[in-house]
Coordinates of C-alpha atoms and ligand atoms in Angstrom, one line a residue:
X26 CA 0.0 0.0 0.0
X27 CA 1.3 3.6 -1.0
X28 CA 0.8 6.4 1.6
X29 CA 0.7 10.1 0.5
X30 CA 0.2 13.4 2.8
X31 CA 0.5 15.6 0.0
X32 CA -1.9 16.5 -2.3
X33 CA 0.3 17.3 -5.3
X34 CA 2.3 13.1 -4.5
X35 CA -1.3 11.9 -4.8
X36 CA -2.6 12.9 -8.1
X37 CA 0.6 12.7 -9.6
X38 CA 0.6 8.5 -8.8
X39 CA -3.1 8.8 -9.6
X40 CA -2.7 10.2 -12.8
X41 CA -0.4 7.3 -14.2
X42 CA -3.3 4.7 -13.1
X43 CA -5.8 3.5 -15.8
X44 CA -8.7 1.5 -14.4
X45 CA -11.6 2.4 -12.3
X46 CA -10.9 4.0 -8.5
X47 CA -12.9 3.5 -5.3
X48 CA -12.9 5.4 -2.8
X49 CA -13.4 5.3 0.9
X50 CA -13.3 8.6 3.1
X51 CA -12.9 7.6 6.9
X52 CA -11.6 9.3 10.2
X53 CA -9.8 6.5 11.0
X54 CA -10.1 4.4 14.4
X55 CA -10.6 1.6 11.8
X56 CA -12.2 -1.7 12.5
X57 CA -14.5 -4.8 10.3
X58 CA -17.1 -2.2 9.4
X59 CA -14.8 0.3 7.4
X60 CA -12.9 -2.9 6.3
X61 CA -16.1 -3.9 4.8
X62 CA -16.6 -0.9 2.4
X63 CA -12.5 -1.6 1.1
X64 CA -13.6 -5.2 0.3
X65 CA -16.9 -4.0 -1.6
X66 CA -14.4 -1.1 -3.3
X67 CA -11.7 -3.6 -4.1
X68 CA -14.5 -6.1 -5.6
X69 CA -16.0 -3.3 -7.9
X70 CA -12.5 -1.2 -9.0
X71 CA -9.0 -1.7 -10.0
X72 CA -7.7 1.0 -7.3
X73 CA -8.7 1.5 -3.8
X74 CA -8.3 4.3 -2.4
X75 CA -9.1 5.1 1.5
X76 CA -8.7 8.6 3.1
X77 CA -7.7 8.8 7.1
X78 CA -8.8 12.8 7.9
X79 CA -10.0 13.8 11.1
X80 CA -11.6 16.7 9.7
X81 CA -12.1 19.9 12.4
X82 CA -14.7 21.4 10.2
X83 CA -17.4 18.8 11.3
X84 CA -17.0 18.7 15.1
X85 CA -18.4 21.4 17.0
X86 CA -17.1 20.5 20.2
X87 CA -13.2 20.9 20.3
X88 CA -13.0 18.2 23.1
X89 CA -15.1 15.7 20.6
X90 CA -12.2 16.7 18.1
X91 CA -9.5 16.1 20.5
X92 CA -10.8 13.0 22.5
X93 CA -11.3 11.5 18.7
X94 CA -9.3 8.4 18.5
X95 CA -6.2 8.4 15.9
X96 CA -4.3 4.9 15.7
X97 CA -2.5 5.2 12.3
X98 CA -0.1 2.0 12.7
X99 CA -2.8 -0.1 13.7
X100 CA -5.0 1.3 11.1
X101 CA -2.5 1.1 8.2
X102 CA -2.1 -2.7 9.3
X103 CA -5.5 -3.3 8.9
X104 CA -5.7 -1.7 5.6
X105 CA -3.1 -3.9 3.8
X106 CA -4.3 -6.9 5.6
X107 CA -7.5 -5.7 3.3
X108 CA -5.7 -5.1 -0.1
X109 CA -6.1 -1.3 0.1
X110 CA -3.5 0.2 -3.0
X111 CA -3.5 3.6 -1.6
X112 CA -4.4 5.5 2.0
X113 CA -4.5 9.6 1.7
X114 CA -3.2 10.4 5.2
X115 CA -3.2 14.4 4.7
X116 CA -2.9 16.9 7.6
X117 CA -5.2 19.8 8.3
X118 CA -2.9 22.3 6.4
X119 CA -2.9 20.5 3.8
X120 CA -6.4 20.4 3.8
X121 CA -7.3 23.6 4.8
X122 CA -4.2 25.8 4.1
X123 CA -6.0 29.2 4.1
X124 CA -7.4 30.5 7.8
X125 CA -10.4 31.5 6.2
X126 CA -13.0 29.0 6.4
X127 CA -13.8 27.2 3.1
X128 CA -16.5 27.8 1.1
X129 CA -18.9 25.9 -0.6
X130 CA -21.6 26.1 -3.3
X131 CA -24.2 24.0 -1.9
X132 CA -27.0 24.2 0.1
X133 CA -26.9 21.5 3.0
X134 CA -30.8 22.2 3.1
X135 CA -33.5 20.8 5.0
X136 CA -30.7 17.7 6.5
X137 CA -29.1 20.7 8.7
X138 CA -32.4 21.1 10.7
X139 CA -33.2 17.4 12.0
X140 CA -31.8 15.0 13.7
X141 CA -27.7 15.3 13.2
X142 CA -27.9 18.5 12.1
X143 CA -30.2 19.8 14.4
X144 CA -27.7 18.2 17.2
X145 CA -24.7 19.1 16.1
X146 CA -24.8 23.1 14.2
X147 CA -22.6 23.2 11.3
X148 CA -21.8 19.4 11.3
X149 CA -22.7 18.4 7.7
X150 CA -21.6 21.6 6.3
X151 CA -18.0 20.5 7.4
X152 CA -18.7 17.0 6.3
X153 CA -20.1 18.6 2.5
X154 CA -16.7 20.6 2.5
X155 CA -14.6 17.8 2.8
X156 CA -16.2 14.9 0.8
X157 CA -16.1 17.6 -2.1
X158 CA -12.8 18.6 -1.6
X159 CA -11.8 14.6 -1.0
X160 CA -13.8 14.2 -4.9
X161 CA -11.7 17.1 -6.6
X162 CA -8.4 15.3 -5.4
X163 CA -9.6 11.4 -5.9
X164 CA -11.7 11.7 -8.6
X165 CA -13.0 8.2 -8.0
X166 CA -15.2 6.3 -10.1
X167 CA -17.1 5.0 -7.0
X168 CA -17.4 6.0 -3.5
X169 CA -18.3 4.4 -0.2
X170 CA -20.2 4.6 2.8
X171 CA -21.8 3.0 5.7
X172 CA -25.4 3.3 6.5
X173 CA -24.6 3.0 9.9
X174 CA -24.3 7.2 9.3
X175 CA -27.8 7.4 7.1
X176 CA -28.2 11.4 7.6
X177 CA -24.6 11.3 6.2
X178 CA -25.4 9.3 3.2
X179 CA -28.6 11.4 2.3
X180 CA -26.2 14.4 2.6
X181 CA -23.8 13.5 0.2
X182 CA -26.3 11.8 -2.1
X183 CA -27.6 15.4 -2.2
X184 CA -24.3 17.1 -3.1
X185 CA -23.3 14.5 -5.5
X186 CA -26.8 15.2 -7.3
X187 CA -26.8 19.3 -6.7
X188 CA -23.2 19.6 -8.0
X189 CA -23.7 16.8 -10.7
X190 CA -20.3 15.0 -9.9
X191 CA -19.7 12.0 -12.3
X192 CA -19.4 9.6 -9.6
X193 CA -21.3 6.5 -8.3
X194 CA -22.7 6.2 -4.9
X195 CA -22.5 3.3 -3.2
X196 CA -24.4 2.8 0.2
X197 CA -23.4 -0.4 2.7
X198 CA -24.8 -2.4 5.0
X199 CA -24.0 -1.2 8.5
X200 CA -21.7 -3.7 10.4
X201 CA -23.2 -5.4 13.9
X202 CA -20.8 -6.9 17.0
X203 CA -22.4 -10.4 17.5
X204 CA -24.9 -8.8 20.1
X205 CA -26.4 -6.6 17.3
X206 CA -24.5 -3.2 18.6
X207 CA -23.4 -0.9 15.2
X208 CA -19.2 -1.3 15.2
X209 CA -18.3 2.1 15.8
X210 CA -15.1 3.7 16.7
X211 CA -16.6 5.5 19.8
X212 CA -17.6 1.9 20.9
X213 CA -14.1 1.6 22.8
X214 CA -14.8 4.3 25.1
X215 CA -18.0 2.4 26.5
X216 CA -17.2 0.6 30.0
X217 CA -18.0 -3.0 30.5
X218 CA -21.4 -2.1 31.9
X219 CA -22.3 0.4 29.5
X220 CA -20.7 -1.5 26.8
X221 CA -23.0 -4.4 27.6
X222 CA -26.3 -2.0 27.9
X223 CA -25.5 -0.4 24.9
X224 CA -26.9 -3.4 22.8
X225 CA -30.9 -2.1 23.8
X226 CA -30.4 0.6 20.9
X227 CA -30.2 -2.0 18.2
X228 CA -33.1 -4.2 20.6
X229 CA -35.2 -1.4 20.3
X230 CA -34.8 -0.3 16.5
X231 CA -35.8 -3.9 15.9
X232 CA -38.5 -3.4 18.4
X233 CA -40.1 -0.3 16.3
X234 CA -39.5 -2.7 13.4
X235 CA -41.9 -5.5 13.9
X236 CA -44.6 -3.1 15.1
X237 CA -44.8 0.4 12.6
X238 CA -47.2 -1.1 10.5
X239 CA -49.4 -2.4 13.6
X240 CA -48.6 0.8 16.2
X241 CA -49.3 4.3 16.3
X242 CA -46.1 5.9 15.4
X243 CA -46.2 9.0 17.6
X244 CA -46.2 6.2 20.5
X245 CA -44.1 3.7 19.3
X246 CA -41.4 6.3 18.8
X247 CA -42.2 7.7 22.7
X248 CA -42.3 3.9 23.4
X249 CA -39.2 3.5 22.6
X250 CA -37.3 6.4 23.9
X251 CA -38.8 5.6 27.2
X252 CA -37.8 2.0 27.0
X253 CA -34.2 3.1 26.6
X254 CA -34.4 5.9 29.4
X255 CA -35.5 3.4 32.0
X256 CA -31.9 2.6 31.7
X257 CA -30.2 4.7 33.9
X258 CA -27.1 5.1 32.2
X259 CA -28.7 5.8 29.0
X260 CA -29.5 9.8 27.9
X261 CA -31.5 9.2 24.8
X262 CA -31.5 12.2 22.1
X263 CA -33.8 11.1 19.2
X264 CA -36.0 7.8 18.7
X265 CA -38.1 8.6 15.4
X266 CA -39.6 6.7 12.6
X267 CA -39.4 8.6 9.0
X268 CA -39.6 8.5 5.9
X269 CA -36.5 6.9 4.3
X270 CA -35.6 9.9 1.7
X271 CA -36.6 12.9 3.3
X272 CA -36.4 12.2 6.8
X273 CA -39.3 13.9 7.6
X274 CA -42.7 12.1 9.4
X275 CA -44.1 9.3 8.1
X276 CA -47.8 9.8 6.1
X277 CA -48.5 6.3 4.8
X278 CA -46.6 3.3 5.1
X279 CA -46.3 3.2 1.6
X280 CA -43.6 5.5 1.8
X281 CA -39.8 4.3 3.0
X282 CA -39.3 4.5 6.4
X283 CA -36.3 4.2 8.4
X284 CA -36.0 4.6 12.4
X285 CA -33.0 6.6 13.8
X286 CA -31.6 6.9 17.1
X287 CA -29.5 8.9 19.1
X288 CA -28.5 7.9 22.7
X289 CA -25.8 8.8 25.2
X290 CA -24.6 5.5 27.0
X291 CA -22.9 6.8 30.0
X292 CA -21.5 9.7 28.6
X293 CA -20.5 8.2 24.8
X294 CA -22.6 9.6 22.1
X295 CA -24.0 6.7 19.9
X296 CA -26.2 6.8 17.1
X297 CA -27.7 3.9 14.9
X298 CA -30.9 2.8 12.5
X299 CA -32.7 0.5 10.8
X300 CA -34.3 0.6 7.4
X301 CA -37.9 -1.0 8.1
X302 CA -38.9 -1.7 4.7
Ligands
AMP406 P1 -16.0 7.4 10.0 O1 -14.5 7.1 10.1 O2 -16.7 7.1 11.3 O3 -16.3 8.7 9.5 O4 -16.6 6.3 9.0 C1 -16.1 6.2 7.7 C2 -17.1 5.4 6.9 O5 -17.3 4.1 7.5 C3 -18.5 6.1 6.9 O6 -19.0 6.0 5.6 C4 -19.2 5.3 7.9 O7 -20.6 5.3 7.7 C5 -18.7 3.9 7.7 N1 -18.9 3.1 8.8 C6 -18.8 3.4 10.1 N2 -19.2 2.4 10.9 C7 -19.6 1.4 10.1 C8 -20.2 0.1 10.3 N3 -20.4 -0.3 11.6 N4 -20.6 -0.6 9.3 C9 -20.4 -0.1 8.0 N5 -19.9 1.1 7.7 C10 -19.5 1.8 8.8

């Protein structure tokens, strides 16, 4: 596997490739669920190509950005052990060399006032800046995410279709621990207990489920939520049951509908969902 910090080293080696490229953005902290979107890269491309960027522009808590996990070694072991051809590894100047924030054509819309983007001001605005800035450099063919982060996808399913980039979107399966719980970097700050608790989220999303179709959604969502509260170590945020595309309430269920969850287990944010159609 090739590593580049630079820019300029990057899409000079990318510019003597022929074939198709894949590409994988991540913050790193890697485990089997971002392993997962190299395999299904490296099944459907010639080149793989896997960015590690902890990008400041998307937290808005400084201690989120600092307490974030970064385990290069371990992660570039894990990526050749995959067949990754290429890891982008840039730092924030390189990203971002101007002090003036970075600007972008495109609206983030109606995804900045729900959910994630109610929760967290200004987060997908930072994510929008650098998955376009990450598709000038790459250029891939293909790009990959994880549903696990669904606002995410509809976000940059949004800016791929606003700005009409030439590339292919391709949306994966979120990874489970055997007890159903979402693999998720923040999943090693969890203590034994709240480690073991944290597997309700996933009991309840499977809970919503089997009964949308049967239950009054106002109260299945509140049934929910309160379920996980009666946990004392859990903080829940969001339980809701939407549609699929918009994210907005469910009128029929006809329509998609997906169930999204937010939760603080003893003090680690966590969020997860479940498509229910
Ligand atoms: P992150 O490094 O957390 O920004 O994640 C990088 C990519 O991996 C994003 O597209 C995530 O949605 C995806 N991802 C994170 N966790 C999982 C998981 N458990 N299963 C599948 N994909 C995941």
């Amino acid at each position: 596997m090739l590593l580049f910090k630079k820019i300029k080293d990057l899409q000079n080696h990318l510019s003597t490739l022929t074939g198709t490229i894949g590409f994988v953005p991540t913050m790193g902290a890697l485990h089997t669920g971002h392993i997962s979107l190299i395999a299904k890269s490296k099944e459907e491309n010639e080149f793989t190509v896997c960015s590690i960027f902890v990008n400041p522009l998307q937290f808005n808590n400084t201690s989120d950005l600092q307490k974030y996990p970064r385990t290069l070694p371990s992660d570039m072991e894990l990526l050749v052990s995959a067949g990754c051809d290429i890891l982008f590894a840039p730092d924030a100047s390189e990203m971002y060399p101007d002090t003036k924030e970075p600007e972008l054509k495109f609206e983030v819309g109606a995804l900045d006032s729900v959910f994630e983007g109610a929760l967290r001001p200004g987060h997908f605005k930072g994510v929008a800046i650098v998955v376009h800035k990450f598709f000038m450099i790459v250029n891939p063919s293909n790009a990959y995410f994880g549903l696990k982060d669904y606002q995410q996808c509809m976000l940059i399913k949004k800016l791929v279709t606003d700005l009409k980039l030439p590339i292919v979107l391709h949306f994966e399966a979120t990874l489970r621990e055997n007890d159903g719980l979402a693999m998720s970097s923040r999943n090693t700050r969890l203590s034994d207990i709240a480690r073991h608790k944290a597997i309700r989220i996933y009991e309840a999303l499977q809970y919503a489920q089997a009964h949308y179709r049967t239950q009054n959604i106002t109260m299945l969502e509140q049934r929910c939520k309160s379920w996980l509260d009666e946990e004392p170590l859990y903080r829940t945020e969001y339980f809701n049951i939407v549609n699929a595309e918009t994210l907005l309430p469910l009128h029929s269920l006809a329509e998609p509908a997906v169930a999204l969850c937010a939760a603080f287990v003893d003090e680690v944010r966590l969020i997860d969902n479940l498509v229910l159609n």
